[in-house]
One Martini backbone bead per residue (centre of mass of N, CA, C, O) as a GRO file, in nm:
protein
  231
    1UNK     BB    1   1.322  -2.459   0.419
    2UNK     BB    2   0.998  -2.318   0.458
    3UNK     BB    3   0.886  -2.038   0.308
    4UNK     BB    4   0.746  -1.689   0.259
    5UNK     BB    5   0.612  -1.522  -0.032
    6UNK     BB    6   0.617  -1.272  -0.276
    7UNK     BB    7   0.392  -1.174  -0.596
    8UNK     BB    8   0.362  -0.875  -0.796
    9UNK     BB    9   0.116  -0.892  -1.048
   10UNK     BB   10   0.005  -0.737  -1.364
   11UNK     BB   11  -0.297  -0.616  -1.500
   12UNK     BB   12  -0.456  -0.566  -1.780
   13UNK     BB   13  -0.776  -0.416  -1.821
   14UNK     BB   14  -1.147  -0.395  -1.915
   15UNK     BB   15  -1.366  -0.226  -1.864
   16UNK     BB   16  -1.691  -0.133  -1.874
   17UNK     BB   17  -1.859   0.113  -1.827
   18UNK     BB   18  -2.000   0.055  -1.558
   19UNK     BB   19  -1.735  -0.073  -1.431
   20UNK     BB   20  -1.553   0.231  -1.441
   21UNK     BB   21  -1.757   0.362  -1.272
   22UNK     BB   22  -1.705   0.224  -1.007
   23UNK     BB   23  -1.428   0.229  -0.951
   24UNK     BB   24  -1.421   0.522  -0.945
   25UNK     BB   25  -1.558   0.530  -0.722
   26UNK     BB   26  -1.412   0.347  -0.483
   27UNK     BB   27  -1.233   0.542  -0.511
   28UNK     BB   28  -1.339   0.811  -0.384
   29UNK     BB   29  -1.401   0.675  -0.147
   30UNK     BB   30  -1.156   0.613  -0.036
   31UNK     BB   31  -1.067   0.882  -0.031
   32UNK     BB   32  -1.291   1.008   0.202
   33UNK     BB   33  -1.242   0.839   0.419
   34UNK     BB   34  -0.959   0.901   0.462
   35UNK     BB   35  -1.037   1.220   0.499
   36UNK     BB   36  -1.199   1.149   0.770
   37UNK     BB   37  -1.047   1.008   0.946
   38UNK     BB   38  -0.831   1.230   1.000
   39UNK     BB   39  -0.995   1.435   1.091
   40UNK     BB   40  -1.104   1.318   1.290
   41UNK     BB   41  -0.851   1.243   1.499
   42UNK     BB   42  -0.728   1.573   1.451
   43UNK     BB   43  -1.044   1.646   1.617
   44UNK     BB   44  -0.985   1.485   1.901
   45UNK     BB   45  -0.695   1.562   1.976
   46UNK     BB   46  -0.808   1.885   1.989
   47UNK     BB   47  -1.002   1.830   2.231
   48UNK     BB   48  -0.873   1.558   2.426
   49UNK     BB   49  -0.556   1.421   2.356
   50UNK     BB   50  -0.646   1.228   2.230
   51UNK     BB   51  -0.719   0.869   2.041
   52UNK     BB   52  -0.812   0.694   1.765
   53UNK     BB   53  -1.026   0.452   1.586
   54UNK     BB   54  -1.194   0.507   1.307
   55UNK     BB   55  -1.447   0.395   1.083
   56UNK     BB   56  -1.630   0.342   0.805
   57UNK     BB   57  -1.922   0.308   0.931
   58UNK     BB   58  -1.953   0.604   1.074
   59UNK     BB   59  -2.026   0.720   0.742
   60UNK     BB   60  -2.267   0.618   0.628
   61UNK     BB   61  -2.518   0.779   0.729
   62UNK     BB   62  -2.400   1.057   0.560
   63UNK     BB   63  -2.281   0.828   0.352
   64UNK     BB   64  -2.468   0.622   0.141
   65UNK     BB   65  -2.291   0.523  -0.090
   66UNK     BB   66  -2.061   0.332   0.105
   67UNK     BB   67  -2.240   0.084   0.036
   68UNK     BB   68  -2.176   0.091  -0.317
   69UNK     BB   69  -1.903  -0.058  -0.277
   70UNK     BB   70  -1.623  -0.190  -0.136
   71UNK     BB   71  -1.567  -0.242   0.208
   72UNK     BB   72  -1.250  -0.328   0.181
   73UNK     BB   73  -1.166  -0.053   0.028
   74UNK     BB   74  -1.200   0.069   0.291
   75UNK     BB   75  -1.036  -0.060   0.511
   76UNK     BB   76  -0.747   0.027   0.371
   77UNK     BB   77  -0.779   0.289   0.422
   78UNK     BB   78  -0.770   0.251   0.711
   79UNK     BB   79  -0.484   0.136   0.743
   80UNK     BB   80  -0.344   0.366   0.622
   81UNK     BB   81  -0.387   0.577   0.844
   82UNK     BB   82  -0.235   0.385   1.073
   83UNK     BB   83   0.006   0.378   0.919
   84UNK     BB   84   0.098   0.680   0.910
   85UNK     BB   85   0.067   0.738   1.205
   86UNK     BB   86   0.280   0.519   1.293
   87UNK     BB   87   0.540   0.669   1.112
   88UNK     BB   88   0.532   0.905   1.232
   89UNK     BB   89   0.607   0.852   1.539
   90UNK     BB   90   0.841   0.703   1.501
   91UNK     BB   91   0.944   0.922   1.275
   92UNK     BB   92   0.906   1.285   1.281
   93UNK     BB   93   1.157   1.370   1.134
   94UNK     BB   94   1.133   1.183   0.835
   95UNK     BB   95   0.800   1.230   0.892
   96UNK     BB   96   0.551   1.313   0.813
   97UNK     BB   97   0.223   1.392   0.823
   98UNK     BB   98  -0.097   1.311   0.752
   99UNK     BB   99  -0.221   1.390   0.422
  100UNK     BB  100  -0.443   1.517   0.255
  101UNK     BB  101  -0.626   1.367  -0.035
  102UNK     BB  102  -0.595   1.443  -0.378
  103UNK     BB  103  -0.764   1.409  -0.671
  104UNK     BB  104  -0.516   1.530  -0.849
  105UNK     BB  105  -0.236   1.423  -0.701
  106UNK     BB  106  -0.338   1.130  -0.635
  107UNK     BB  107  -0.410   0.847  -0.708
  108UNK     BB  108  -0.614   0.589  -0.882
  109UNK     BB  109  -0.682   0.394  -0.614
  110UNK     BB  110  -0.744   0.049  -0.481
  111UNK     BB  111  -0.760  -0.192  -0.218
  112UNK     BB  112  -0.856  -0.562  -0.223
  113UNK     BB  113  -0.949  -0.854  -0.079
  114UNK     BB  114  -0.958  -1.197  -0.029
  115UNK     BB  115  -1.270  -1.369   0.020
  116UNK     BB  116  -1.394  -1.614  -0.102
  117UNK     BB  117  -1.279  -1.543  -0.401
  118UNK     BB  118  -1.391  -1.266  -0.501
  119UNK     BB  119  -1.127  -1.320  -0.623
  120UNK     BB  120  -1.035  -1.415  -0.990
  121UNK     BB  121  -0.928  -1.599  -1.191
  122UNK     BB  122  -1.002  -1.669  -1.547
  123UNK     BB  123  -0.860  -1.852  -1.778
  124UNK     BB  124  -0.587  -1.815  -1.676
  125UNK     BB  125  -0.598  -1.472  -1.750
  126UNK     BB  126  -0.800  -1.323  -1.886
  127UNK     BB  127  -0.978  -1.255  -1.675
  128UNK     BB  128  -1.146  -1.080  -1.358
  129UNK     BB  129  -1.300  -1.070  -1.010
  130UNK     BB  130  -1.451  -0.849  -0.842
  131UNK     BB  131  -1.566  -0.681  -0.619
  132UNK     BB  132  -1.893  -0.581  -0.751
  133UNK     BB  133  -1.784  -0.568  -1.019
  134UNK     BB  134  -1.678  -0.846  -1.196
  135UNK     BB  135  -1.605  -0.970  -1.496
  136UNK     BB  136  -1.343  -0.917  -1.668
  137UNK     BB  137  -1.075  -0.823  -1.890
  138UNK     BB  138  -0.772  -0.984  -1.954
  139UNK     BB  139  -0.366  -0.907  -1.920
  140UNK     BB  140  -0.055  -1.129  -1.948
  141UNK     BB  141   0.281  -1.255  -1.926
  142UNK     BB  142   0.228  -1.490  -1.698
  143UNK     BB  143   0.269  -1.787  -1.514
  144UNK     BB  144   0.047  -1.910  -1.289
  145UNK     BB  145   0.092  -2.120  -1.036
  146UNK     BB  146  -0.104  -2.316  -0.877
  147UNK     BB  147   0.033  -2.272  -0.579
  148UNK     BB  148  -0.050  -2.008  -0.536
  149UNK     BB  149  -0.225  -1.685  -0.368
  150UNK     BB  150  -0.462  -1.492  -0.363
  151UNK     BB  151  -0.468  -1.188  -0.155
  152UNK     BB  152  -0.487  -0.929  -0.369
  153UNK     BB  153  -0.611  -0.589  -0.521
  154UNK     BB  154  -0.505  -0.358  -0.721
  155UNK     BB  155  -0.705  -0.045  -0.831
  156UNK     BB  156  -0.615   0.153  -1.150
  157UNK     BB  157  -0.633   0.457  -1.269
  158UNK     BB  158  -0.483   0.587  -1.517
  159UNK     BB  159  -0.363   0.869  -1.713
  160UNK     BB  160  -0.419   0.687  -1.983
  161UNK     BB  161  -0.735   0.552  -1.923
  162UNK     BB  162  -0.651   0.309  -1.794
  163UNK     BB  163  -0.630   0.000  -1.656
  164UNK     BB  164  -0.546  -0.182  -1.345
  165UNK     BB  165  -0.376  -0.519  -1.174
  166UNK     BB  166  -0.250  -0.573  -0.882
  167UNK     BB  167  -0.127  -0.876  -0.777
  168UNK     BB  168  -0.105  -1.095  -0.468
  169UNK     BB  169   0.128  -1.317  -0.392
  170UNK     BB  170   0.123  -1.645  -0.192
  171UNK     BB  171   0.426  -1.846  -0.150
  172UNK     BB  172   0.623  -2.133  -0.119
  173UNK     BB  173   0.953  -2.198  -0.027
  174UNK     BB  174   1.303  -2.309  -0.077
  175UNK     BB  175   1.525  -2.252   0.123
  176UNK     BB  176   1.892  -2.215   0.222
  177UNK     BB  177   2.113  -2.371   0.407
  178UNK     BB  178   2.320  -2.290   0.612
  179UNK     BB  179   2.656  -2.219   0.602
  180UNK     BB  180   2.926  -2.331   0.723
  181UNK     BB  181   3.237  -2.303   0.761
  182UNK     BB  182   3.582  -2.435   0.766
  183UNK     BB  183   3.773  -2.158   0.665
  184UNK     BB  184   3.895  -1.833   0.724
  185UNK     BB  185   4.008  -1.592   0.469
  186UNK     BB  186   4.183  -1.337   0.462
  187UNK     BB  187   4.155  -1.027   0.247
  188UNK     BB  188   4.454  -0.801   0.124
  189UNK     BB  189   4.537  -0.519  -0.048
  190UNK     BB  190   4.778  -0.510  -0.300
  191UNK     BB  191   4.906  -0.330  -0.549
  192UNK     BB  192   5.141  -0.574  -0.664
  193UNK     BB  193   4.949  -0.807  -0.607
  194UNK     BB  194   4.611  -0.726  -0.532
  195UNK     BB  195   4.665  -0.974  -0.273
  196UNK     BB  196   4.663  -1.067   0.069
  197UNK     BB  197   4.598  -1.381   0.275
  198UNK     BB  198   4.653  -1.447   0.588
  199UNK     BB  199   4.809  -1.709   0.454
  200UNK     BB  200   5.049  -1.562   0.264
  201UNK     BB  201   4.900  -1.529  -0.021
  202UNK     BB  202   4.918  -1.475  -0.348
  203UNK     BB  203   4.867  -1.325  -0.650
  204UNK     BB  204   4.832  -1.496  -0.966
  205UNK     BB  205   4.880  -1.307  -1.224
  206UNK     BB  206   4.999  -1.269  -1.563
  207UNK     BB  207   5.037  -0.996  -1.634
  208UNK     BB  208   5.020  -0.775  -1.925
  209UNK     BB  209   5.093  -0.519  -1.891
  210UNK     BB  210   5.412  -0.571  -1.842
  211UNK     BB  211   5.429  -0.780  -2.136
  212UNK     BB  212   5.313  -0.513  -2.306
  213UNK     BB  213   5.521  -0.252  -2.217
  214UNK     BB  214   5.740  -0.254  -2.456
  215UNK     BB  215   5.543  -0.289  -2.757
  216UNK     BB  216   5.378  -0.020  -2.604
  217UNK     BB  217   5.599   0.192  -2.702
  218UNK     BB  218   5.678   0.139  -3.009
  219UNK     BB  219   5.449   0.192  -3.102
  220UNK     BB  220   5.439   0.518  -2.996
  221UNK     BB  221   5.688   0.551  -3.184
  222UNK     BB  222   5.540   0.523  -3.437
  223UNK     BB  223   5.298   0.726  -3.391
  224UNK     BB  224   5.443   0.993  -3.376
  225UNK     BB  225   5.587   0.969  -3.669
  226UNK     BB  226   5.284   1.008  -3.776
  227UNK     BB  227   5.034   1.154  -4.056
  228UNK     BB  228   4.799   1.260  -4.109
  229UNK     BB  229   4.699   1.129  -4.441
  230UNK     BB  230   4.894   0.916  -4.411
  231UNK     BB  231   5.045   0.581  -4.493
   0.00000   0.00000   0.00000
């Protein structure tokens, strides 16, 4: 029977200073999308009492910068809001509210998706080549099977000044198909037994220690009569 799995590879990065400073501009962009549209909700909420779902697309023309990102590491950001909402709803005792992402706070990434190879691996995973960002360079330790899928890449600005790339890969794979008993035997704990099992046998165990606690008491007093630093 074929499943599908998921596997995610981290790849660190070395972007030049050019395609840094888009990525750091990037995740800014998907944070400020994120608390536009939370906002816009909360005040909608507030206003109407309904629910919205805003998009990206309207707030380009007051923030027209939102135009030279990735538009898909936007559209994730939206993902995410209604996803945090949607978390909240369901068990609102468990999860808290939606909050607001803090430049100081919160992680230093943004994700985007695979679309007509948009990302690429070149080189076997020397290179990597981002929606916008362009092609750099890159290192990993994994070999990437030539049937995997290339879904997604998240990429985060680490506090250490590095950067990486996590890709999400999904491939098929052969799961084991179930098995039927043909004979269930129930297990009970029995002190001096082990266990004693329903067809009522008893496990044959060797005792060991049994069998060597006579000449484990010999020993012991042998040491009790023995003096420290005589031999």
């Amino acid at each position: 029977m074929q499943v599908t799995r998921h596997c995610a590879v981290t790849y660190r990065i070395y972007p030049d200073k050019a395609q840094a400073g888009l990525i750091d501009r990037t995740i800014g962009c998907a944070r400020l999308v994120y608390n536009l549209m939370l906002e816009t909700r909360i005040d909608t909420y507030n206003r109407t009492g309904k629910s919205c779902n805003p998009t990206p697309a309207q707030y380009k023309d007051e923030y027209p910068f939102l135009r030279e990102v990735d538009s898909l590491a936007l559209c994730n950001a939206q993902l995410n809001v209604a996803k945090a909402y949607n978390n909240f709803f369901r068990d609102p005792k468990h999860v808290g509210f939606p909050k607001y992402k803090a430049k100081h706070r919160s992680a230093w990434r943004y994700t985007t998706n695979n679309n007509n190879r948009n990302i690429r691996l070149i080189e076997g995973g020397r290179y990597l080549k981002l929606p916008k960002v362009g092609v750099m360079r890159a290192r990993q330790h994994k070999t990437i099977p030539d049937d995997w899928k290339l879904k997604s890449a998240t990429v985060e600005h680490l506090k250490s000044g590095g950067y990486t790339a996590t890709i999400l890969f999904e491939y098929e794979t052969q799961a084991p198909e179930p098995v039927r008993p043909v004979h269930i035997v129930g297990l009970d704990y029995a002190s001096h037994g082990l266990y004693v099992s329903s067809d009522g046998e008893q496990a044959d165990y060797p005792r060991f220690y049994r069998q060597m606690e006579p000449r484990l008491m010999r020993e012991q007093r042998r040491l009790s009569h023995m003096v420290k630093g005589v031999r």
